mmCIF file of C-alpha atoms and ligand atoms in Angstrom:
data_model
loop_
_atom_site.group_PDB
_atom_site.id
_atom_site.type_symbol
_atom_site.label_atom_id
_atom_site.label_comp_id
_atom_site.label_asym_id
_atom_site.label_seq_id
_atom_site.Cartn_x
_atom_site.Cartn_y
_atom_site.Cartn_z
ATOM 1 C CA MET A 1 37.832 136.015 131.655
ATOM 2 C CA VAL A 2 40.919 134.880 131.606
ATOM 3 C CA MET A 3 41.454 131.329 130.100
ATOM 4 C CA ASN A 4 44.436 129.292 131.434
ATOM 5 C CA THR A 5 45.873 127.639 128.683
ATOM 6 C CA LYS A 6 48.722 125.954 130.683
ATOM 7 C CA PRO A 7 49.305 122.460 129.063
ATOM 8 C CA ARG A 8 48.526 119.752 131.291
ATOM 9 C CA LEU A 9 49.133 116.066 131.168
ATOM 10 C CA PHE A 10 46.408 112.789 131.857
ATOM 11 C CA GLU A 11 48.886 109.963 130.892
ATOM 12 C CA SER A 12 50.197 108.282 134.083
ATOM 13 C CA ILE A 13 53.634 108.428 134.584
ATOM 14 C CA GLY A 14 56.716 106.412 135.524
ATOM 15 C CA VAL A 15 59.983 107.375 136.913
ATOM 16 C CA ILE A 16 62.991 104.593 136.571
ATOM 17 C CA GLY A 17 65.623 106.102 139.178
ATOM 18 C CA THR A 18 65.083 108.729 140.895
ATOM 19 C CA GLY A 19 69.038 110.199 141.246
ATOM 20 C CA LYS A 20 69.546 114.298 140.384
ATOM 21 C CA MET A 21 67.685 114.250 136.848
ATOM 22 C CA GLY A 22 64.510 111.674 137.906
ATOM 23 C CA THR A 23 63.888 113.704 140.808
ATOM 24 C CA ALA A 24 64.572 116.908 139.037
ATOM 25 C CA LEU A 25 62.382 115.418 136.387
ATOM 26 C CA ILE A 26 59.767 115.113 138.555
ATOM 27 C CA LYS A 27 60.287 118.237 140.482
ATOM 28 C CA GLY A 28 59.954 119.993 137.575
ATOM 29 C CA LEU A 29 56.152 118.265 136.595
ATOM 30 C CA LEU A 30 54.523 118.885 139.745
ATOM 31 C CA LYS A 31 55.944 122.838 139.551
ATOM 32 C CA GLU A 32 54.856 123.696 136.297
ATOM 33 C CA LYS A 33 51.522 121.398 137.439
ATOM 34 C CA LEU A 34 51.352 119.471 134.283
ATOM 35 C CA VAL A 35 50.481 116.812 136.642
ATOM 36 C CA LYS A 36 49.814 115.292 140.055
ATOM 37 C CA PRO A 37 51.743 113.348 142.533
ATOM 38 C CA ASP A 38 48.898 110.654 142.494
ATOM 39 C CA GLN A 39 50.014 110.771 138.230
ATOM 40 C CA ILE A 40 53.518 109.723 139.269
ATOM 41 C CA ILE A 41 55.164 106.341 140.248
ATOM 42 C CA ALA A 42 58.706 106.590 140.142
ATOM 43 C CA TYR A 43 61.560 103.536 141.559
ATOM 44 C CA ASP A 44 64.757 103.612 142.545
ATOM 45 C CA ILE A 45 67.614 101.309 143.351
ATOM 46 C CA SER A 46 68.271 103.822 146.337
ATOM 47 C CA ASN A 47 65.281 103.825 148.706
ATOM 48 C CA GLU A 48 66.276 105.930 150.976
ATOM 49 C CA TYR A 49 66.228 108.890 147.413
ATOM 50 C CA LEU A 50 63.113 107.286 146.409
ATOM 51 C CA MET A 51 61.403 108.238 149.982
ATOM 52 C CA ALA A 52 62.743 111.509 150.813
ATOM 53 C CA LEU A 53 61.195 112.139 147.327
ATOM 54 C CA VAL A 54 58.447 110.427 148.190
ATOM 55 C CA GLU A 55 57.556 111.820 151.145
ATOM 56 C CA GLU A 56 58.878 115.666 149.656
ATOM 57 C CA THR A 57 56.500 115.535 147.020
ATOM 58 C CA ASN A 58 53.432 112.898 147.369
ATOM 59 C CA ILE A 59 54.421 110.909 144.787
ATOM 60 C CA ASN A 60 53.210 106.780 144.361
ATOM 61 C CA ALA A 61 56.492 105.162 145.262
ATOM 62 C CA ALA A 62 56.854 101.744 142.963
ATOM 63 C CA LEU A 63 58.219 97.977 144.911
ATOM 64 C CA ASN A 64 59.993 97.779 141.827
ATOM 65 C CA ASN A 65 60.611 98.352 138.100
ATOM 66 C CA GLN A 66 57.876 96.069 136.659
ATOM 67 C CA GLN A 67 55.552 97.391 138.797
ATOM 68 C CA VAL A 68 56.568 101.141 137.355
ATOM 69 C CA VAL A 69 55.994 100.471 134.126
ATOM 70 C CA GLU A 70 52.738 98.134 134.286
ATOM 71 C CA GLN A 71 51.165 101.149 136.307
ATOM 72 C CA SER A 72 52.454 104.199 133.476
ATOM 73 C CA ASN A 73 51.547 105.289 129.924
ATOM 74 C CA ILE A 74 54.859 107.201 129.444
ATOM 75 C CA VAL A 75 57.756 106.251 131.625
ATOM 76 C CA PHE A 76 61.418 107.740 131.675
ATOM 77 C CA ILE A 77 64.021 106.465 132.421
ATOM 78 C CA CYS A 78 66.475 108.229 134.526
ATOM 79 C CA VAL A 79 68.966 105.755 134.949
ATOM 80 C CA LYS A 80 72.971 105.606 134.733
ATOM 81 C CA PRO A 81 74.363 105.230 130.982
ATOM 82 C CA GLN A 82 76.386 102.367 132.335
ATOM 83 C CA VAL A 83 73.173 100.101 133.880
ATOM 84 C CA PHE A 84 70.463 100.627 131.152
ATOM 85 C CA GLU A 85 71.027 97.086 129.375
ATOM 86 C CA THR A 86 70.593 95.595 133.028
ATOM 87 C CA THR A 87 67.685 97.444 134.186
ATOM 88 C CA LEU A 88 65.986 96.843 130.994
ATOM 89 C CA GLN A 89 66.800 93.434 130.339
ATOM 90 C CA LYS A 90 64.565 92.446 132.974
ATOM 91 C CA LEU A 91 61.926 94.693 132.256
ATOM 92 C CA GLN A 92 61.489 93.481 128.059
ATOM 93 C CA THR A 93 57.617 91.890 128.435
ATOM 94 C CA ALA A 94 55.961 94.273 130.690
ATOM 95 C CA PHE A 95 55.839 96.697 127.847
ATOM 96 C CA THR A 96 53.976 97.372 125.187
ATOM 97 C CA ARG A 97 53.269 98.993 122.564
ATOM 98 C CA ASP A 98 51.145 101.708 124.244
ATOM 99 C CA HIS A 99 53.992 102.960 126.116
ATOM 100 C CA LEU A 100 55.826 105.747 126.064
ATOM 101 C CA VAL A 101 59.347 105.504 127.207
ATOM 102 C CA ILE A 102 61.312 108.541 127.418
ATOM 103 C CA SER A 103 65.552 107.519 127.296
ATOM 104 C CA ILE A 104 67.206 110.810 129.135
ATOM 105 C CA ALA A 105 70.408 107.950 129.455
ATOM 106 C CA ALA A 106 73.309 110.334 127.197
ATOM 107 C CA GLY A 107 74.702 107.617 124.142
ATOM 108 C CA VAL A 108 72.336 105.240 124.474
ATOM 109 C CA PRO A 109 70.709 105.178 121.069
ATOM 110 C CA LEU A 110 67.233 104.652 120.413
ATOM 111 C CA ALA A 111 68.257 101.598 118.320
ATOM 112 C CA THR A 112 69.435 100.092 122.354
ATOM 113 C CA ILE A 113 66.057 101.603 123.810
ATOM 114 C CA GLU A 114 63.554 100.016 121.136
ATOM 115 C CA ARG A 115 65.873 96.680 121.390
ATOM 116 C CA LEU A 116 65.483 96.243 125.700
ATOM 117 C CA THR A 117 61.605 97.572 125.294
ATOM 118 C CA GLY A 118 58.925 95.686 123.414
ATOM 119 C CA ASN A 119 57.264 97.201 121.056
ATOM 120 C CA ALA A 120 57.108 100.452 123.533
ATOM 121 C CA ARG A 121 57.051 103.696 120.919
ATOM 122 C CA CYS A 122 60.752 104.763 122.167
ATOM 123 C CA ILE A 123 62.018 108.961 122.409
ATOM 124 C CA ARG A 124 65.674 109.626 123.273
ATOM 125 C CA ILE A 125 66.281 113.163 124.743
ATOM 126 C CA MET A 126 69.246 115.266 126.113
ATOM 127 C CA PRO A 127 68.067 117.223 128.720
ATOM 128 C CA ASN A 128 70.080 119.643 131.450
ATOM 129 C CA MET A 129 69.921 120.098 134.499
ATOM 130 C CA PRO A 130 67.704 123.588 134.456
ATOM 131 C CA PHE A 131 64.726 121.901 134.383
ATOM 132 C CA GLN A 132 63.878 121.567 137.562
ATOM 133 C CA ILE A 133 63.770 124.904 137.760
ATOM 134 C CA GLY A 134 61.669 125.445 134.278
ATOM 135 C CA GLU A 135 64.978 126.685 132.001
ATOM 136 C CA GLY A 136 65.893 123.748 131.234
ATOM 137 C CA ALA A 137 67.417 123.374 127.292
ATOM 138 C CA ALA A 138 67.154 119.664 125.682
ATOM 139 C CA GLY A 139 67.215 118.360 121.671
ATOM 140 C CA TYR A 140 65.244 114.788 121.351
ATOM 141 C CA SER A 141 64.854 112.230 118.463
ATOM 142 C CA LEU A 142 61.998 110.312 117.426
ATOM 143 C CA GLY A 143 62.716 105.900 117.805
ATOM 144 C CA THR A 144 60.751 104.413 114.489
ATOM 145 C CA ARG A 145 57.366 103.423 115.957
ATOM 146 C CA ASN A 146 56.316 106.543 116.562
ATOM 147 C CA ASP A 147 52.778 108.847 116.731
ATOM 148 C CA ASN A 148 51.967 112.386 116.148
ATOM 149 C CA ARG A 149 50.915 111.840 119.784
ATOM 150 C CA ASP A 150 54.287 110.716 121.394
ATOM 151 C CA SER A 151 56.086 114.317 120.023
ATOM 152 C CA GLU A 152 53.374 116.309 121.269
ATOM 153 C CA ILE A 153 53.486 114.577 124.501
ATOM 154 C CA VAL A 154 58.114 114.847 124.872
ATOM 155 C CA GLU A 155 56.851 118.997 122.959
ATOM 156 C CA ILE A 156 54.795 119.588 126.142
ATOM 157 C CA VAL A 157 56.542 118.228 128.538
ATOM 158 C CA PHE A 158 60.414 119.551 127.799
ATOM 159 C CA GLY A 159 58.940 121.983 126.301
ATOM 160 C CA SER A 160 57.360 123.293 129.685
ATOM 161 C CA LEU A 161 60.214 122.967 131.172
ATOM 162 C CA GLY A 162 62.036 125.049 128.863
ATOM 163 C CA LYS A 163 63.519 125.095 125.148
ATOM 164 C CA VAL A 164 63.519 121.469 123.611
ATOM 165 C CA PHE A 165 64.272 120.908 119.407
ATOM 166 C CA HIS A 166 63.437 117.932 117.491
ATOM 167 C CA PHE A 167 67.207 116.369 116.269
ATOM 168 C CA PRO A 168 68.507 114.046 113.630
ATOM 169 C CA GLU A 169 70.479 111.532 116.225
ATOM 170 C CA TYR A 170 73.650 111.694 115.336
ATOM 171 C CA LEU A 171 72.969 115.136 116.738
ATOM 172 C CA LEU A 172 72.071 114.513 120.288
ATOM 173 C CA ASP A 173 76.063 114.282 120.423
ATOM 174 C CA ALA A 174 76.457 117.907 119.740
ATOM 175 C CA VAL A 175 73.186 118.464 121.860
ATOM 176 C CA THR A 176 75.408 116.946 125.365
ATOM 177 C CA GLY A 177 78.356 118.463 124.156
ATOM 178 C CA LEU A 178 76.678 122.369 124.136
ATOM 179 C CA SER A 179 73.322 122.258 126.315
ATOM 180 C CA GLY A 180 73.265 118.360 128.018
ATOM 181 C CA THR A 181 76.872 119.623 130.197
ATOM 182 C CA GLY A 182 76.733 123.167 129.424
ATOM 183 C CA PRO A 183 75.587 123.704 133.159
ATOM 184 C CA ALA A 184 78.716 123.020 134.482
ATOM 185 C CA TYR A 185 80.820 125.569 132.372
ATOM 186 C CA VAL A 186 78.325 127.833 133.408
ATOM 187 C CA PHE A 187 78.841 127.038 136.255
ATOM 188 C CA VAL A 188 82.889 127.300 136.296
ATOM 189 C CA PHE A 189 82.120 131.045 134.580
ATOM 190 C CA ILE A 190 80.263 132.320 137.231
ATOM 191 C CA GLU A 191 82.414 130.781 139.687
ATOM 192 C CA ALA A 192 85.766 132.400 138.328
ATOM 193 C CA LEU A 193 83.485 136.078 137.756
ATOM 194 C CA ALA A 194 83.073 136.001 141.338
ATOM 195 C CA ASP A 195 86.567 134.831 141.868
ATOM 196 C CA GLY A 196 87.361 138.354 140.090
ATOM 197 C CA GLY A 197 84.831 140.094 141.622
ATOM 198 C CA VAL A 198 86.399 138.793 145.879
ATOM 199 C CA LEU A 199 90.256 139.961 144.139
ATOM 200 C CA ALA A 200 88.829 143.509 143.011
ATOM 201 C CA GLY A 201 87.330 143.707 146.792
ATOM 202 C CA LEU A 202 84.055 143.013 146.591
ATOM 203 C CA PRO A 203 82.614 140.466 149.321
ATOM 204 C CA ARG A 204 82.389 136.719 148.569
ATOM 205 C CA ARG A 205 78.170 136.843 148.918
ATOM 206 C CA GLU A 206 77.464 139.262 146.901
ATOM 207 C CA ALA A 207 80.190 138.685 144.238
ATOM 208 C CA LEU A 208 78.372 135.424 143.602
ATOM 209 C CA ILE A 209 74.955 136.905 143.573
ATOM 210 C CA LEU A 210 76.054 139.988 141.173
ATOM 211 C CA SER A 211 77.836 136.748 138.779
ATOM 212 C CA ALA A 212 74.849 134.315 138.734
ATOM 213 C CA GLN A 213 72.622 137.675 138.462
ATOM 214 C CA THR A 214 74.638 138.997 135.397
ATOM 215 C CA VAL A 215 75.011 135.843 133.114
ATOM 216 C CA MET A 216 71.690 135.396 134.021
ATOM 217 C CA GLY A 217 69.979 138.582 132.966
ATOM 218 C CA ALA A 218 72.921 138.330 130.017
ATOM 219 C CA ALA A 219 71.426 135.221 128.643
ATOM 220 C CA LYS A 220 67.341 136.339 129.071
ATOM 221 C CA LEU A 221 68.116 139.685 127.737
ATOM 222 C CA LEU A 222 69.542 138.013 124.100
ATOM 223 C CA LEU A 223 66.732 135.644 124.190
ATOM 224 C CA GLU A 224 63.778 138.369 125.048
ATOM 225 C CA GLN A 225 65.127 140.691 122.581
ATOM 226 C CA ASN A 226 66.316 137.359 119.593
ATOM 227 C CA VAL A 227 69.831 139.572 118.285
ATOM 228 C CA HIS A 228 72.755 138.159 117.782
ATOM 229 C CA PRO A 229 75.290 138.190 121.379
ATOM 230 C CA GLY A 230 77.481 140.804 119.051
ATOM 231 C CA VAL A 231 75.341 143.554 119.247
ATOM 232 C CA LEU A 232 74.647 143.257 122.659
ATOM 233 C CA LYS A 233 78.242 143.609 123.327
ATOM 234 C CA ASP A 234 78.676 146.511 121.019
ATOM 235 C CA ALA A 235 76.389 148.296 122.780
ATOM 236 C CA ILE A 236 77.962 147.952 126.010
ATOM 237 C CA MET A 237 81.992 148.517 124.706
ATOM 238 C CA SER A 238 82.031 151.965 124.527
ATOM 239 C CA PRO A 239 85.477 153.451 123.174
ATOM 240 C CA GLY A 240 88.409 153.312 124.556
ATOM 241 C CA GLY A 241 86.382 151.959 127.548
ATOM 242 C CA THR A 242 86.253 148.763 130.347
ATOM 243 C CA THR A 243 84.573 146.797 128.730
ATOM 244 C CA ALA A 244 87.068 146.717 125.405
ATOM 245 C CA SER A 245 90.067 146.754 128.389
ATOM 246 C CA ALA A 246 88.761 143.422 129.487
ATOM 247 C CA LEU A 247 87.734 141.589 125.800
ATOM 248 C CA GLN A 248 91.416 142.425 124.598
ATOM 249 C CA LEU A 249 92.942 140.133 127.482
ATOM 250 C CA MET A 250 89.800 137.256 126.486
ATOM 251 C CA GLU A 251 90.735 137.504 123.161
ATOM 252 C CA ALA A 252 94.299 137.141 123.734
ATOM 253 C CA ARG A 253 93.976 134.758 126.300
ATOM 254 C CA GLY A 254 91.514 132.546 123.957
ATOM 255 C CA PHE A 255 88.703 132.673 125.474
ATOM 256 C CA ARG A 256 86.025 131.897 122.807
ATOM 257 C CA SER A 257 88.560 128.790 121.449
ATOM 258 C CA ILE A 258 88.196 127.482 124.769
ATOM 259 C CA LEU A 259 84.570 127.266 124.616
ATOM 260 C CA ILE A 260 84.892 126.201 121.339
ATOM 261 C CA ASP A 261 87.013 123.251 121.833
ATOM 262 C CA ALA A 262 85.480 122.374 125.644
ATOM 263 C CA VAL A 263 82.237 121.734 123.597
ATOM 264 C CA GLU A 264 84.004 119.580 120.611
ATOM 265 C CA ALA A 265 85.826 117.625 123.489
ATOM 266 C CA ALA A 266 82.131 116.949 125.224
ATOM 267 C CA THR A 267 80.575 116.475 122.170
ATOM 268 C CA LYS A 268 83.565 113.751 120.379
ATOM 269 C CA LYS A 269 83.406 112.087 123.877
ATOM 270 C CA SER A 270 79.839 111.568 123.871
ATOM 271 C CA GLN A 271 80.222 110.299 120.743
ATOM 272 C CA TYR A 272 82.559 107.444 121.725
ATOM 273 C CA LEU A 273 81.115 106.172 124.614
ATOM 274 C CA GLY A 274 77.912 105.976 122.457
ATOM 275 C CA GLN A 275 80.111 103.648 120.260
ATOM 276 C CA ASN A 276 81.651 101.419 122.764
ATOM 277 C CA THR A 277 80.706 99.090 125.598
ATOM 278 C CA LEU A 278 80.534 100.631 128.424
ATOM 279 C CA SER A 279 81.955 100.249 132.213
ATOM 280 C CA TYR A 280 81.047 101.554 135.155
ATOM 281 C CA SER A 281 84.716 104.217 135.120
ATOM 282 C CA ASP A 282 83.094 105.643 132.025
ATOM 283 C CA HIS A 283 80.870 108.503 132.964
ATOM 284 C CA LEU A 284 78.756 110.533 130.586
ATOM 285 C CA VAL A 285 77.413 114.187 131.554
HETATM 286 N N1 NAP B 301 73.542 115.101 135.130
HETATM 287 C C1 NAP B 301 73.090 115.803 134.057
HETATM 288 O O1 NAP B 301 73.374 116.949 134.104
HETATM 289 C C2 NAP B 301 72.769 114.817 132.856
HETATM 290 C C3 NAP B 301 72.141 115.096 131.884
HETATM 291 C C4 NAP B 301 71.549 114.912 130.907
HETATM 292 C C5 NAP B 301 71.271 113.644 130.892
HETATM 293 N N2 NAP B 301 71.738 113.106 132.437
HETATM 294 C C6 NAP B 301 71.249 111.215 132.461
HETATM 295 O O2 NAP B 301 70.772 111.268 133.718
HETATM 296 C C7 NAP B 301 70.292 109.891 133.032
HETATM 297 C C8 NAP B 301 70.156 110.105 134.921
HETATM 298 O O3 NAP B 301 71.954 110.328 135.314
HETATM 299 P P1 NAP B 301 71.781 111.069 136.828
HETATM 300 O O4 NAP B 301 72.556 111.943 136.971
HETATM 301 O O5 NAP B 301 70.182 111.432 137.534
HETATM 302 O O6 NAP B 301 72.463 109.796 137.664
HETATM 303 P P2 NAP B 301 72.023 109.714 138.950
HETATM 304 O O7 NAP B 301 71.867 110.252 140.409
HETATM 305 O O8 NAP B 301 73.227 108.206 139.360
HETATM 306 O O9 NAP B 301 70.797 109.178 139.530
HETATM 307 C C9 NAP B 301 70.392 107.751 138.809
HETATM 308 C C10 NAP B 301 69.544 107.018 139.861
HETATM 309 O O10 NAP B 301 69.622 106.080 139.552
HETATM 310 C C11 NAP B 301 69.457 104.875 140.538
HETATM 311 N N3 NAP B 301 69.295 102.614 139.941
HETATM 312 C C12 NAP B 301 70.585 102.025 139.138
HETATM 313 N N4 NAP B 301 70.111 101.212 139.271
HETATM 314 C C13 NAP B 301 68.713 101.351 138.966
HETATM 315 C C14 NAP B 301 67.894 100.550 138.399
HETATM 316 N N5 NAP B 301 68.361 99.105 137.828
HETATM 317 N N6 NAP B 301 66.242 101.044 138.400
HETATM 318 C C15 NAP B 301 66.068 101.553 139.762
HETATM 319 N N7 NAP B 301 66.975 102.618 139.995
HETATM 320 C C16 NAP B 301 68.232 102.577 139.501
HETATM 321 C C17 NAP B 301 70.525 104.757 140.682
HETATM 322 O O11 NAP B 301 71.344 104.014 142.308
HETATM 323 P P3 NAP B 301 72.678 104.184 142.651
HETATM 324 O O12 NAP B 301 72.943 105.431 143.227
HETATM 325 O O13 NAP B 301 72.466 102.947 144.283
HETATM 326 O O14 NAP B 301 73.047 103.157 141.538
HETATM 327 C C18 NAP B 301 69.939 106.298 140.803
HETATM 328 O O15 NAP B 301 69.728 106.142 141.985
HETATM 329 C C19 NAP B 301 71.853 109.361 132.710
HETATM 330 O O16 NAP B 301 71.223 108.559 131.960
HETATM 331 C C20 NAP B 301 72.299 110.512 132.437
HETATM 332 O O17 NAP B 301 73.178 109.898 131.271
HETATM 333 C C21 NAP B 301 72.230 113.608 132.808
#
């Protein structure tokens, strides 16, 4: 007999903010069958987004954030960092020690999350967009009031939605710079690769699929074989061949250092935004 060992969550789930990430999270949880739709209650200030999501997924819509908190054990905070404080300030008295609050807001420190949520146990996590298809990459930090079940929950949720690692909080800016923001770099890479294919004569649609599949296949091979990327690169690069010519040009134009600098720039921006009062003109992730 085949045993179903897939983890499940029995806690009730609340989601505050059902924009891009809140929606992706809910869809990911349902796709991975971690929870049933009636275990989730969500609220968004934009009724249109919320209702479209409710219609699509059969989750429960709350009338306000207060109701989300009152009817959930685990509350995901998925609003923009700029409105984080004003959103949670109104809810402080609704949170109790029985709540686990998981914030995905970039740059909002655990100290702020704990200050705004009464005695709730808090976790700060930096996920990324592909978690909606179970291929996310995330780093998280625990607050000062967590118990062992809290780490278990965050590992179950984000482990089911991709890969997740525990870090000291100061490293979450680096996680933001690498994997939080990273899918955008990869989309640019895929688009540019396809443009190269089109320049070389391929039709656009096929060029895009070949490009995306190449990125996915290479990443999957690396993760499955668990070897250094240089080993796989060497296996493709034959003496005097096409790969060697392409890599010579990429090295000459600084391809590696552009990526290293990009991650560093995003990390620094995340550090800066986390240390300063945010306004609507500041954009995170
Ligand atoms: N996008 C990414 O790839 C990514 C990656 C990692 C982490 N994050 C973090 O994820 C969080 C959400 O980002 P996002 O891209 O999903 O933003 P988003 O699409 O703007 O979603 C946020 C949603 O929250 C709603 N909202 C605003 N105030 C609210 C309130 N008081 N109560 C309930 N809902 C409220 C917004 O409505 P209005 O639009 O009407 O204001 C919007 O629908 C951010 O903190 C970001 O730092 C994002």
